[in-house]
Coordinates of C-alpha atoms in Angstrom, one line a residue:
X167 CA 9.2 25.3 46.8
X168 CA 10.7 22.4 45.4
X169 CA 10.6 24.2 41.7
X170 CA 12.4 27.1 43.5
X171 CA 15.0 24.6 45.0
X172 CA 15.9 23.0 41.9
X173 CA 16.2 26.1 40.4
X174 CA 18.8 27.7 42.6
X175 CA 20.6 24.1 42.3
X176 CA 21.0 24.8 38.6
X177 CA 21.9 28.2 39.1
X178 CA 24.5 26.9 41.6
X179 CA 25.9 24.4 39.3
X180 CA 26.0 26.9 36.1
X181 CA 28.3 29.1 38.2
X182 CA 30.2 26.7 38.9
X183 CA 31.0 26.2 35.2
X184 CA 31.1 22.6 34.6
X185 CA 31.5 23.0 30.5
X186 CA 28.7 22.2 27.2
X187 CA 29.2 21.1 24.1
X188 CA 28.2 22.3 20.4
X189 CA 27.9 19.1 18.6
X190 CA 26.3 18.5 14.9
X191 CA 25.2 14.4 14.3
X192 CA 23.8 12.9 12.4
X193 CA 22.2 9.2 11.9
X194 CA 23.1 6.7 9.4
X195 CA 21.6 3.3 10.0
X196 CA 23.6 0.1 9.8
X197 CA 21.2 -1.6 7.2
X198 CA 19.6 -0.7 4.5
X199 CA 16.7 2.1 4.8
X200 CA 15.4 2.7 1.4
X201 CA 12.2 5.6 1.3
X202 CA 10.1 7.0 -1.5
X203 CA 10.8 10.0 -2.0
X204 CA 9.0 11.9 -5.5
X205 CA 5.9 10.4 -7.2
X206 CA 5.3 12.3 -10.3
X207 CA 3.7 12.1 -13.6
X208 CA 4.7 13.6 -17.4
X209 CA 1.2 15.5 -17.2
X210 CA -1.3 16.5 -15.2
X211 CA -4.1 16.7 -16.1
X212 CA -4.7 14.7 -18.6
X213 CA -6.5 14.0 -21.5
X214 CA -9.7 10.8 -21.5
X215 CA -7.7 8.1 -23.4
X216 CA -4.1 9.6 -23.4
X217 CA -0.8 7.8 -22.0
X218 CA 1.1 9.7 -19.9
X219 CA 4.4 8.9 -18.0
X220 CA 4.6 7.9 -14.2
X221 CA 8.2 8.6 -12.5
X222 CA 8.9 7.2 -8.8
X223 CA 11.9 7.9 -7.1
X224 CA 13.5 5.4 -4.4
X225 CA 16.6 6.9 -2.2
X226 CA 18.6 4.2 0.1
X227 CA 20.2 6.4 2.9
X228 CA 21.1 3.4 5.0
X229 CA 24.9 1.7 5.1
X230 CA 23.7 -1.0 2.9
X231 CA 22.8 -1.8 -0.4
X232 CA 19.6 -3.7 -0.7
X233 CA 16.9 -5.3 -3.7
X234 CA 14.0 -2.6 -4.1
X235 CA 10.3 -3.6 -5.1
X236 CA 8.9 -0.2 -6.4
X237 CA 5.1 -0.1 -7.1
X238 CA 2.4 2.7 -7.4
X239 CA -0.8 1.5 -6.3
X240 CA -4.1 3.5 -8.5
X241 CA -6.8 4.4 -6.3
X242 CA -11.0 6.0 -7.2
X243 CA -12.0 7.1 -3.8
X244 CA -11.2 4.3 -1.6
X245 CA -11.2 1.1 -4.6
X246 CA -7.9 -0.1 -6.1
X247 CA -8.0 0.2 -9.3
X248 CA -4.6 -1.2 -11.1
X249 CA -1.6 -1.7 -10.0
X250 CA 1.9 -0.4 -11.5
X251 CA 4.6 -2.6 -10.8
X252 CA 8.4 -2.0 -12.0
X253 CA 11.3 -4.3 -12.3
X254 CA 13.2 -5.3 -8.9
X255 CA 16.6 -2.8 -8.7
X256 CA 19.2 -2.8 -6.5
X257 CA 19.7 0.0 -4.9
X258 CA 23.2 0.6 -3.0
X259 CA 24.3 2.8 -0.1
X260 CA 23.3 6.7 -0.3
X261 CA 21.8 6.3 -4.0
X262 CA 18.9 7.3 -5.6
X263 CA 16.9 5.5 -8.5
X264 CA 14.1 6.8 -10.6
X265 CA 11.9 4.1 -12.1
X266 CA 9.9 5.3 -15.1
X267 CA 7.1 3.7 -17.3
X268 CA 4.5 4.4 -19.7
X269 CA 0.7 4.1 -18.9
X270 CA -1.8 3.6 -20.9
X271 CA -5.2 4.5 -19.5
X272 CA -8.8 3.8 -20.1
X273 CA -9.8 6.1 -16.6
X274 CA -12.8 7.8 -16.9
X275 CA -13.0 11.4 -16.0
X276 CA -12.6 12.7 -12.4
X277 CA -9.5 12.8 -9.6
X278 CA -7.6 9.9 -8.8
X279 CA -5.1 8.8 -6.3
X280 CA -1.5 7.0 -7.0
X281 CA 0.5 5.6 -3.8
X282 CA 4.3 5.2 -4.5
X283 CA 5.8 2.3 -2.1
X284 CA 9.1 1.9 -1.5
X285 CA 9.4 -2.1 0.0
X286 CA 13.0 -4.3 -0.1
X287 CA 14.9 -7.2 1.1
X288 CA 17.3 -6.6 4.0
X289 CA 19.0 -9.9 4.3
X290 CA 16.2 -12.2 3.9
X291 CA 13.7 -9.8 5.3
X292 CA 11.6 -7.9 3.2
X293 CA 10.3 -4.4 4.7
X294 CA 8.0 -1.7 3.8
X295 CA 9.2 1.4 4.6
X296 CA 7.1 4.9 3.5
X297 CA 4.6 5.8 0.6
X298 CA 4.7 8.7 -1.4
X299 CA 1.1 10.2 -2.1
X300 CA 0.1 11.7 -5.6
X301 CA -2.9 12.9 -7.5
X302 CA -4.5 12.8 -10.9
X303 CA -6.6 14.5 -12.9
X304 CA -8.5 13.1 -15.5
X305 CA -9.8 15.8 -18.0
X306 CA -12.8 14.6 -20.5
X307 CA -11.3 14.0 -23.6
X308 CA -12.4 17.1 -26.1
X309 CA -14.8 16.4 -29.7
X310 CA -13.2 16.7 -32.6
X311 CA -9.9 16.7 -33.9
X312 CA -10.1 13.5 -36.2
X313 CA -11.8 12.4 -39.5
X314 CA -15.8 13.3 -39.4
X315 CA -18.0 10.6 -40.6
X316 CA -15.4 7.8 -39.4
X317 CA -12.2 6.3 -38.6
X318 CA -11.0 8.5 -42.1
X319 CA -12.2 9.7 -45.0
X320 CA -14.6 13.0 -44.7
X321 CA -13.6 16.6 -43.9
X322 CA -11.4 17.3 -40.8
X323 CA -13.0 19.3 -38.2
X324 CA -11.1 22.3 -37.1
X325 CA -10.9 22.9 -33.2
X326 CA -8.5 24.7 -30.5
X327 CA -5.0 23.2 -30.3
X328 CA -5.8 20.8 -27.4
X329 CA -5.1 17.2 -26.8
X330 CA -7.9 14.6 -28.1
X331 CA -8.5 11.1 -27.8
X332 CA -7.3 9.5 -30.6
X333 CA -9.9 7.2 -33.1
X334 CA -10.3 3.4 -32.6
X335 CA -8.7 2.8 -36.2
X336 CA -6.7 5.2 -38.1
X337 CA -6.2 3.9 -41.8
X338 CA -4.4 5.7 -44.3
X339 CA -6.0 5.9 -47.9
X340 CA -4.1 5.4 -50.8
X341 CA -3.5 8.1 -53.4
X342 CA -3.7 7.1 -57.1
X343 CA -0.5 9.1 -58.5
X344 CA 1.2 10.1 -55.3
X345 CA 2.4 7.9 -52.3
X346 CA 3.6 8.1 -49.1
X347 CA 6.6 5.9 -49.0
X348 CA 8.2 7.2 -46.1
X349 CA 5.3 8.0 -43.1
X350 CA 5.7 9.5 -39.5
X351 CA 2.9 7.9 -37.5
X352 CA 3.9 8.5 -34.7
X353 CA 5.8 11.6 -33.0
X354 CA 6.5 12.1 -29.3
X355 CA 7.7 15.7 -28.3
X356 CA 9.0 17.7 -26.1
X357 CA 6.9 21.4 -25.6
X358 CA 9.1 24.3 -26.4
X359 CA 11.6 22.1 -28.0
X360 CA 11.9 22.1 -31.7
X361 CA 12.0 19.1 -33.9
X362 CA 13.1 18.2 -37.4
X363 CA 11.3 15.5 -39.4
X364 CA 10.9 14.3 -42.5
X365 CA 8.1 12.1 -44.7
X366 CA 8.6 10.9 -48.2
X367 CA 6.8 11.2 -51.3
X368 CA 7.1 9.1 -54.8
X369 CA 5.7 9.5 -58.1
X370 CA 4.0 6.7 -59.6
X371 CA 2.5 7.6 -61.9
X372 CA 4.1 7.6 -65.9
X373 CA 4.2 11.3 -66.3
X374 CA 5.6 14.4 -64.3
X375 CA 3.5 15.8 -61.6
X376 CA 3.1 19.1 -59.3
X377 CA 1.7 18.0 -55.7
X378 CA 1.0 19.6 -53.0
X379 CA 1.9 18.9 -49.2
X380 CA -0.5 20.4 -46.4
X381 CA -0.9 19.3 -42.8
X382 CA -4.4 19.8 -41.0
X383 CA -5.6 19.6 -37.3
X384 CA -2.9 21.9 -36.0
X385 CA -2.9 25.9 -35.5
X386 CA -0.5 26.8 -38.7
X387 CA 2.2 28.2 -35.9
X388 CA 2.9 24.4 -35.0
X389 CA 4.7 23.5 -37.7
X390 CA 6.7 24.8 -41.0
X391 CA 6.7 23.1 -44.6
X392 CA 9.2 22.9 -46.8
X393 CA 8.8 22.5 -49.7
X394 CA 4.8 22.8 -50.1
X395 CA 5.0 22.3 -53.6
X396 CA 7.3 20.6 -55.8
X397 CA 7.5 18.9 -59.7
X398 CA 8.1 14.7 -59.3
X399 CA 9.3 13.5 -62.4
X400 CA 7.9 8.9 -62.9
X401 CA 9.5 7.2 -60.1
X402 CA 11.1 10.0 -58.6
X403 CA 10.7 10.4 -54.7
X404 CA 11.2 13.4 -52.5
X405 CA 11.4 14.4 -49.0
X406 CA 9.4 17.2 -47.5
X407 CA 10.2 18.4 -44.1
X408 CA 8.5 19.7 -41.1
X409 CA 9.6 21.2 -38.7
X410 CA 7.7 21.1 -35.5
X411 CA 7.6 24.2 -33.1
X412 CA 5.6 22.9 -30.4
X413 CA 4.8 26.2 -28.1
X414 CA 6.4 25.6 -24.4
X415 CA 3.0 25.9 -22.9
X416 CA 1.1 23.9 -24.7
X417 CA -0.8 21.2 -23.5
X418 CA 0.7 17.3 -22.6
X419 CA -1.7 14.5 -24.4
X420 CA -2.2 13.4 -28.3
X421 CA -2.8 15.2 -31.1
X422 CA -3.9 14.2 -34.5
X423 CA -2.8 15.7 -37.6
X424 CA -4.0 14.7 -41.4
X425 CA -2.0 14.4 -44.3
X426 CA -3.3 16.0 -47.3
X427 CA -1.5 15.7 -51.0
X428 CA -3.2 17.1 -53.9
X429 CA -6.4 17.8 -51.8
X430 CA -6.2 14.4 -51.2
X431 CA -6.2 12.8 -47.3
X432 CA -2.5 10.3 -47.8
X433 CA -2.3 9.6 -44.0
X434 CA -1.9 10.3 -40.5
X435 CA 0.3 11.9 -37.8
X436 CA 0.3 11.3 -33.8
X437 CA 1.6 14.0 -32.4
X438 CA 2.3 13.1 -28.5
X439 CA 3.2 16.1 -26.9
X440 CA 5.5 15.6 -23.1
X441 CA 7.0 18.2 -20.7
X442 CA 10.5 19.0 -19.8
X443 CA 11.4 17.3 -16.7
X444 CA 14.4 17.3 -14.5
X445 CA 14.5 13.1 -15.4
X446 CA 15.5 11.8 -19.0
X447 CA 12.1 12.2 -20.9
X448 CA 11.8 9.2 -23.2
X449 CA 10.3 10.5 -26.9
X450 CA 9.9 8.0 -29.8
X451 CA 9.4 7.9 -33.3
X452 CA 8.0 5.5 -35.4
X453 CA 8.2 6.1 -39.5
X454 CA 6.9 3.0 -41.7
X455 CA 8.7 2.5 -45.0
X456 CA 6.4 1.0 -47.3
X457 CA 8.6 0.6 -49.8
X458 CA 10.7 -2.1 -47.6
X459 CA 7.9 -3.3 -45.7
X460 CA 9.3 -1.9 -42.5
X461 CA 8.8 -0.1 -39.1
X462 CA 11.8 2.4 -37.5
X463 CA 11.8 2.9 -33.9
X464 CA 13.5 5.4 -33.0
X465 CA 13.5 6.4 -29.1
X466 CA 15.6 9.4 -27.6
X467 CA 16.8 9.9 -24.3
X468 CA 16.1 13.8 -23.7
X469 CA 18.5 14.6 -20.6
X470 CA 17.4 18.4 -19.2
X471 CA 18.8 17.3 -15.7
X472 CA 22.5 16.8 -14.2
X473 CA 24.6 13.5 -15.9
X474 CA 23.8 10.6 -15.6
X475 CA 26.1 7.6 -15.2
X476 CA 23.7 4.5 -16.1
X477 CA 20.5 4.0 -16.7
X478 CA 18.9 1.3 -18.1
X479 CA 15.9 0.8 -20.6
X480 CA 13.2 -1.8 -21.6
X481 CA 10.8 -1.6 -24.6
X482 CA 8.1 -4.1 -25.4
X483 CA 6.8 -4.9 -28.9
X484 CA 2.7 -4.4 -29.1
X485 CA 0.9 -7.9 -29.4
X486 CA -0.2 -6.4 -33.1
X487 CA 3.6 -6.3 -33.6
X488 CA 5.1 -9.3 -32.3
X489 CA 2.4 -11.3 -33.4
X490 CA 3.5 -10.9 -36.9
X491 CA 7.2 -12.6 -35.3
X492 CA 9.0 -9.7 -37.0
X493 CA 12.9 -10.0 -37.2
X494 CA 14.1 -7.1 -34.9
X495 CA 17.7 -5.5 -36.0
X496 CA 19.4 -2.5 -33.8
X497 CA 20.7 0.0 -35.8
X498 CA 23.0 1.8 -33.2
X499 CA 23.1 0.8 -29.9
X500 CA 23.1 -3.0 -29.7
X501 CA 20.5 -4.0 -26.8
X502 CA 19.1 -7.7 -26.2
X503 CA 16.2 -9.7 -26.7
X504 CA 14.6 -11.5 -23.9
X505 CA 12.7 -14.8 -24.0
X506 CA 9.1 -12.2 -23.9
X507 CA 10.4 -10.6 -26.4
X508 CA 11.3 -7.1 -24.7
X509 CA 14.3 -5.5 -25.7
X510 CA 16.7 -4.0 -23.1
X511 CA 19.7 -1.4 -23.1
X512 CA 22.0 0.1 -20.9
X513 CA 23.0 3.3 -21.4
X514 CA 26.2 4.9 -19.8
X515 CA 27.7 8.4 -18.8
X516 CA 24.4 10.6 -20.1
X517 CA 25.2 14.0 -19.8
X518 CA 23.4 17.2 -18.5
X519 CA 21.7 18.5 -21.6
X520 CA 22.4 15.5 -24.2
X521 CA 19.9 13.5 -26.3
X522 CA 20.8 10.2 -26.9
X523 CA 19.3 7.9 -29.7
X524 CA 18.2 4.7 -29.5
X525 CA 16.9 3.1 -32.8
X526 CA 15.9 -0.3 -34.2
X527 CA 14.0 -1.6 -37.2
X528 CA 11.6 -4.4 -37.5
X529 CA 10.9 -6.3 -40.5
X530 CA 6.4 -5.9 -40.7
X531 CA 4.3 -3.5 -40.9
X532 CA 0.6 -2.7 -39.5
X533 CA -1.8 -1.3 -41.8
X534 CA -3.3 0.5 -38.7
X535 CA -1.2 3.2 -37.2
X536 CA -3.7 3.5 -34.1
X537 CA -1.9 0.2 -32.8
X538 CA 1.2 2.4 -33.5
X539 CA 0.1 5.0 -31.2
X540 CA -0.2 2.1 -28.1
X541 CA 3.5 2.0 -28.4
X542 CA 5.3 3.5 -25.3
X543 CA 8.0 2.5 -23.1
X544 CA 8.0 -0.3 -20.5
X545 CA 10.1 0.7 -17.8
X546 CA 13.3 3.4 -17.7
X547 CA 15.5 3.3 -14.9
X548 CA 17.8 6.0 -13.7
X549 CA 20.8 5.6 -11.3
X550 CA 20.7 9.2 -9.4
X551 CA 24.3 10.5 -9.1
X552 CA 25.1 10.8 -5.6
X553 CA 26.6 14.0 -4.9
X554 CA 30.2 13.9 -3.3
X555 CA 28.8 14.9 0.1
X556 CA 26.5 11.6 0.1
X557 CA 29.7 9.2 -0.7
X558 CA 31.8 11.1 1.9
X559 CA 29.2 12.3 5.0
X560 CA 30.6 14.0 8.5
X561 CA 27.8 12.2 10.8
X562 CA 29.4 13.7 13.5
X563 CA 31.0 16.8 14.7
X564 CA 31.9 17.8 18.3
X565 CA 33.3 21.4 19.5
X566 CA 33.2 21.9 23.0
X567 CA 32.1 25.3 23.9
X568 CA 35.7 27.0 25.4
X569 CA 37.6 29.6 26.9
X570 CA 40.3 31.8 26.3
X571 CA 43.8 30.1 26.4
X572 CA 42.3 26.7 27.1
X573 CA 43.2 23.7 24.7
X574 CA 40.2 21.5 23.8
X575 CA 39.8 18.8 22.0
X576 CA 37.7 18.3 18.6
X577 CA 36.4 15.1 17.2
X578 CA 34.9 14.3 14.3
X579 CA 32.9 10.8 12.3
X580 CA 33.1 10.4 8.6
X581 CA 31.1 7.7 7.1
X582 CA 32.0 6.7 3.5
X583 CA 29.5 4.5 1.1
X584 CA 31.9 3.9 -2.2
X585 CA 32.6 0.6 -3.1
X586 CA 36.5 1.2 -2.9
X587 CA 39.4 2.3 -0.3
X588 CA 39.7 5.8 -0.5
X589 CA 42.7 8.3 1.4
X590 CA 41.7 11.2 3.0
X591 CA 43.1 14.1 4.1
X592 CA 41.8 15.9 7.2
X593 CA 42.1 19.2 9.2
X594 CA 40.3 22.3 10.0
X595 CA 40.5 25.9 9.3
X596 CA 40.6 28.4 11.4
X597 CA 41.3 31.8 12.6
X598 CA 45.0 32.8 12.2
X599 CA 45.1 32.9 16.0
X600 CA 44.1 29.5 16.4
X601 CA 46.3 26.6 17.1
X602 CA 45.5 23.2 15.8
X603 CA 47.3 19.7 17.0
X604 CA 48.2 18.0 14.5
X605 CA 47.9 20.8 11.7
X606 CA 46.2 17.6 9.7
X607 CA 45.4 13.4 10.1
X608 CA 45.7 11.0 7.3
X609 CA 42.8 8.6 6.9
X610 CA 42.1 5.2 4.8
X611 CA 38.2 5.6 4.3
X612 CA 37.3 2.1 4.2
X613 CA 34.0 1.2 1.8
X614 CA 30.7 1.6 4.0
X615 CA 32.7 2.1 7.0
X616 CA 33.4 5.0 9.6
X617 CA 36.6 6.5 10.7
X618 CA 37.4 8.7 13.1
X619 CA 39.7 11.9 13.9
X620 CA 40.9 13.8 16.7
X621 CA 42.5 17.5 17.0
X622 CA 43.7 19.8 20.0
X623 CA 42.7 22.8 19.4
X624 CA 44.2 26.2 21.7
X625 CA 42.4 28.9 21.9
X626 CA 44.1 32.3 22.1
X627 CA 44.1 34.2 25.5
X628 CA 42.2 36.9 24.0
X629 CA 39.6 35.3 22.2
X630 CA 36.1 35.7 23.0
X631 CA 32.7 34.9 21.0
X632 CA 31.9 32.7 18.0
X633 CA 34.5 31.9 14.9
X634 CA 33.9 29.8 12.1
X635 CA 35.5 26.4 12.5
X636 CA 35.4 24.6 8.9
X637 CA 36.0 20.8 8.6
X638 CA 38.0 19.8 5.5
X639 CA 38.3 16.7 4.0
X640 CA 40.1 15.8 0.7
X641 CA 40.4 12.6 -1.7
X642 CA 41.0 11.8 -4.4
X643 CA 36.8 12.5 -5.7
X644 CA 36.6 15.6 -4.4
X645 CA 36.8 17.7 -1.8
X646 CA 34.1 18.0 1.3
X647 CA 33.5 21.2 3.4
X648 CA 31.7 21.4 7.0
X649 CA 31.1 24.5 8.4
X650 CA 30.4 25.0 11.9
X651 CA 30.3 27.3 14.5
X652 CA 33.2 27.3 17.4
X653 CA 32.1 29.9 20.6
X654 CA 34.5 30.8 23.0
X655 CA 32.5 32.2 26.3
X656 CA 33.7 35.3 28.5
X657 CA 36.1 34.2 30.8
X658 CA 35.1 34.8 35.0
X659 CA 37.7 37.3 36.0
X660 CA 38.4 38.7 39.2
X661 CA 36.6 35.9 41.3
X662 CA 38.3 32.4 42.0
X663 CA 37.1 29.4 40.2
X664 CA 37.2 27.5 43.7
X665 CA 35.4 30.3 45.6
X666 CA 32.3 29.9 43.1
X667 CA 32.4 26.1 43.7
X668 CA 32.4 26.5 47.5
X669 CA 29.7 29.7 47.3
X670 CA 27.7 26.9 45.1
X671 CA 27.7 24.6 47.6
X672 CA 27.2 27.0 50.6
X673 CA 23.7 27.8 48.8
X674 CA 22.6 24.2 48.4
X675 CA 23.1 23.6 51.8
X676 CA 21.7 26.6 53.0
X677 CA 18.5 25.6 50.7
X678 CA 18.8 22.2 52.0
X679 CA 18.5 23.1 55.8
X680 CA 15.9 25.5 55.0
X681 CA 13.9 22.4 53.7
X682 CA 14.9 20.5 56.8
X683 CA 13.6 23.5 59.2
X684 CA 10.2 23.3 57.6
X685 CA 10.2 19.9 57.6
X686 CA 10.6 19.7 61.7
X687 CA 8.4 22.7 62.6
X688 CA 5.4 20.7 60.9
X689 CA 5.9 17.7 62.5
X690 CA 6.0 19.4 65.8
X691 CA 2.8 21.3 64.8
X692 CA 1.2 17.4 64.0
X693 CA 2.4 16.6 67.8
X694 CA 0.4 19.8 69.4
X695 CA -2.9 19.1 67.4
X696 CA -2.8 15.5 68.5
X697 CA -2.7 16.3 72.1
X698 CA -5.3 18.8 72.2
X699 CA -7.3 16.2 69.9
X700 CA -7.1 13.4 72.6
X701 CA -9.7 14.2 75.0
X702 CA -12.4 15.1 72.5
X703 CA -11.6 11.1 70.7
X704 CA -11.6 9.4 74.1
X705 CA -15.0 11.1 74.8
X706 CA -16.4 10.0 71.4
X707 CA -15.2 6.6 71.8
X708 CA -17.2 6.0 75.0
X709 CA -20.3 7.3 73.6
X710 CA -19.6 4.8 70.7
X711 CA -19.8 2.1 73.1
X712 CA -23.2 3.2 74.8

C-alpha cells in the first residue's frame, strides 16, 4: 500500500510539471591527482639475457602540479625481485609524462610480473595513488648463433634468424694484411625500418690486395653489401656499406653477426633489434676507430608518435668505460656532465615522424665489444602534449529540459590548466530558430582557475523534441567544441496548468484519507477483540491464583 501511495504521489507531482535538467559535469580535483596509466615494455617476450626497454606513463588530472616518484616494482610469483626506480619529475596540471629506461636482465626463464606506481608530494604530503599491472615473458635464450669452440675463433653455426644470448667475451682477431679501422659493434634497430651503415677497411700491407667482405649469422635477406670485393692499394682505406633491412616482424632481442675478410673472422656485430612504438624509441650506435683510439656514440631519437615538445635524456658510461676516465666531447647537441659521470640532454619541439641524433665521442677504447653491448640508456623522459581540450576543459554544462516559447537559462564551467591568462570567446550554436542572450560572453581564463558563463536561451513556439546545442569556446590556442543535446518536451495543451496542480493535490488527499480510514477501522477492530477477550483473561487470572 504504501509502494502504491508513493507511487501515485509521483505521478501526481510529474503532472504537475515541476521541470528536470540535462546536465554534463565533470570532476576536476583541487590538488594534484597524478595515476599510472600504461606499463609497457619494447618486447615481449624476450630473449634469456637480452635488455629490453620498460616505458611507464604518469598522467596528473588534478588542478595542480605536483613532484612524481615513478617506480616499477619486478615480481616471481609473490617475491620482489628488483626494483626500477626513475628520476623524480614534475608533473603539472592535465599532463602526461612517460618515463623510459633500459634493463638489463639476468631473469631466468618463466612469467614475471612488473607493478607501475604512480606516488607524489602534494604540499608536503606524499601519496600513493594507483598501480598499473604488467607481465613478462621470459623466453630460454636459443643455442647457437656465436663462435663454436669459444668466445671466437672456430666456425659459426648457422641457425634460424632469432634472437640469442650474446657470449661472455666477444674479441675481435686481428687480420695480418687487412684491418678493420672503422668497426660497428654495436647496432640498435628498429624492425621494418631500414638502416644505412658503414665499416672501414685499410690495407697494411706493402703491396696491393683484393679482399673480400662477408657477414655471417644472419639470413642473407637481412642485409646488402656493397662493395663485396674491392682492390686496396698500401695504406689505402675503404668503406663498405651495409645496409640493414631488418623484416617488420621479426623478432625484439640481440643478434650476433661475424665479420669475415678474406675468409678470415675480423670482428663482431650486435645487432639489437626494437619495435616501433607510439613513444620515442631510443637506438644507438657505437663504432670504435682504432685508428684514433676512440669510441662514437651515437643515439637517435626515433619519433613514430605525435610531437613532442621536451623531453629529456640521461646516458651513463659502463664502469669498463669510465674506469678508463675517458675525456667525453659532444659532437652535436651539447649536453652536461654530472658529478657520476652521466650525461644529460634536453631535447625540444620533436616532431611526429622525426629522428633526432644525439652523438658524442670518448677518447678509450675496450678491447671487448661484449662490455659494448651492456650499453643502454638510463632513463628518457617524455613530456605528453596535452591536447587543447585538456588545457581548456567544460567541467560543467547545464541545459534545462524546456518548452515551447519559454526562455531558460544555460550555464556552463570552464577550467583552464596553462600557466598564462588566456581570452576566451564564448557562445553557442544553435538552430536558426533559436534565440540566444547575449549572442556571445567574453572571458579572461585565468591559469588553473574556473570561470563561469551564463546565456538565455528562447525557445521557439513551435519547437518540440531534441536539437543539438554546441558549446563554443575560442582563444587564442585553439578552438574547443562541446556538443550536447537540448530537448524541448510537448507542451500540455487544452488542460490548465493550475487545474493539474489542484487535480494533483485532490489525489494525494484522496490517498491520504483513504490511509486514515483504514487506519480507524483497525483500531476499532483492536477495541471489539479486547472486550470479547476480557472475561476469558479475568477467568484465567483467578485460576492463576489458586
Amino acid at each position: 500500500m504504501r509502494l502504491l501511495f508513493f507511487f501515485l504521489l509521483f505521478s501526481a507531482l510529474a503532472a504537475a510539471d515541476f521541470g528536470s535538467t540535462n546536465s554534463i559535469f565533470s570532476f576536476i580535483p583541487s590538488n594534484a591527482s597524478i595515476n599510472a596509466t600504461a606499463l609497457s615494455f619494447s618486447s615481449n617476450p624476450i630473449t634469456e639475457g637480452n635488455s629490453f626497454d620498460v616505458y611507464l606513463t604518469l598522467q596528473n588530472n588534478g588542478g595542480m602540479s605536483a613532484l612524481s616518484y615513478p617506480t616499477v616494482f619486478l615480481y616471481s610469483e609473490n617475491t620482489l625481485l628488483d626494483v626500477i626506480v626513475f628520476d623524480a619529475s614534475v608533473i603539472g596540471s592535465s599532463s602526461g609524462v612517460v618515463f623510459a629506461k633500459s634493463y638489463n636482465t639476468a631473469l631466468s626463464p618463466g612469467n614475471y610480473t612488473l607493478i607501475g606506481n604512480a606516488s607524489f608530494d602534494d604540499g608536503g604530503t606524499n601519496y600513493s595513488t594507483n598501480s598499473i599491472t604488467n607481465y613478462l615473458i621470459v623466453n630460454p635464450a636459443s643455442v647457437g648463433g656465436q663462435p663454436s669452440g669459444g668466445n671466437s675463433g672456430g666456425d659459426f653455426i648457422t641457425t634460424p634468424d632469432v634472437p640469442k644470448q650474446l657470449p661472455d667475451k666477444i674479441i675481435p682477431s686481428k687480420n695480418e694484411g687487412f684491418e678493420i679501422t672503422s668497426a660497428l659493434v654495436l647496432k640498435e634497430l628498429i624492425a621494418g625500418v631500414p638502416s644505412v651503415e658503414s665499416i672501414k677497411i685499410k690495407n697494411t700491407g706493402f703491396d696491393a690486395g683484393e679482399y673480400s667482405f662477408e657477414l655471417k649469422g644472419l639470413s642473407d635477406n637481412w642485409f646488402v653489401l656493397s662493395p663485396e670485393k674491392s682492390i686496396l692499394l698500401p695504406g689505402e682505406e675503404r668503406s663498405v656499406n651495409v645496409l640493414f633491412k631488418v623484416p617488420e616482424f621479426a623478432l625484439p632481442g640481440d643478434y650476433l653477426l661475424k665479420i669475415i675478410v678474406n675468409g678470415k673472422e675480423s670482428g663482431f656485430t650486435v645487432l639489437r633489434v626494437k619495435k616501433k612504438l607510439s613513444v620515442p624509441v631510443v637506438s644507438r650506435k657505437i663504432i670504435v676507430d682504432t685508428k684514433n683510439s676512440e669510441t662514437i656514440v651515437v643515439l637517435e631519437l626515433n619519433n613514430f608518435g605525435g610531437s613532442i615538445p621536451s623531453l629529456s635524456l640521461k646516458d651513463i658510461l659502463p664502469k669498463q668505460v669510465s674506469s678508463l676516465n675517458p675525456q667525453v666531447s659532444f659532437i652535436d647537441l651539447p649536453g652536461e656532465i654530472d658529478s657520476s659521470r652521466q650525461l644529460n640532454w634536453v631535447v625540444k619541439d620533436l616532431q611526429a615522424g622525426e629522428i633526432r641524433t644525439i652523438s658524442y665521442k670518448l677518447k678509450a677504447v675496450l678491447e671487448d665489444y661484449a662490455d659494448y653491448s651492456d650499453w643502454t640508456v638510463q632513463q628518457l623522459v617524455v613530456q605528453k602534449t596535452a591536447s587543447l581540450e585538456e588545457v581548456v576543459r567544460v567541467d560543467d554544462l547545464h541545459l534545462p529540459i524546456s518548452k515551447p516559447g519559454q526562455e531558460i537559462q544555460v550555464q556552463t564551467r570552464i577550467f583552464y590548466s596553462g600557466l598564462d591568462s588566456v581570452n576566451a570567446r564564448i557562445y553557442f550554436e544553435l538552430p536558426e530558430s533559436f534565440i540566444l542572450t547575449p549572442n556571445q560572453a567574453s572571458l579572461d581564463l585565468l591559469p588553473r582557475g574556473i570561470s563561469s558563463a551564463s546565456f538565455g536561451v528562447k525557445i521557439p513556439e513551435n519547437a518540440e523534441g531534441s536539437y543539438s546545442a554546441t558549446l563554443v569556446v575560442e582563444t587564442s590556442l585553439g578552438v574547443v567544441r562541446r556538443n550536447s543535446v537540448l530537448i524541448v518536451s510537448p507542451s500540455t495543451q487544452g488542460i490548465d496548468s493550475g487545474f493539474l496542480l489542484y487535480g494533483a493535490a485532490g489525489v494525494v488527499l484522496l490517498v491520504v484519507g483513504w490511509f486514515g480510514f483504514n487506519s480507524l477501522k483497525n483500531k476499532l477492530d483492536s477495541s471489539k477483540n479486547k472486550k470479547e477477550r476480557k472475561p476469558f483473561l479475568e477467568h484465567l487470572k483467578n485460576a492463576l491464583k489458586k
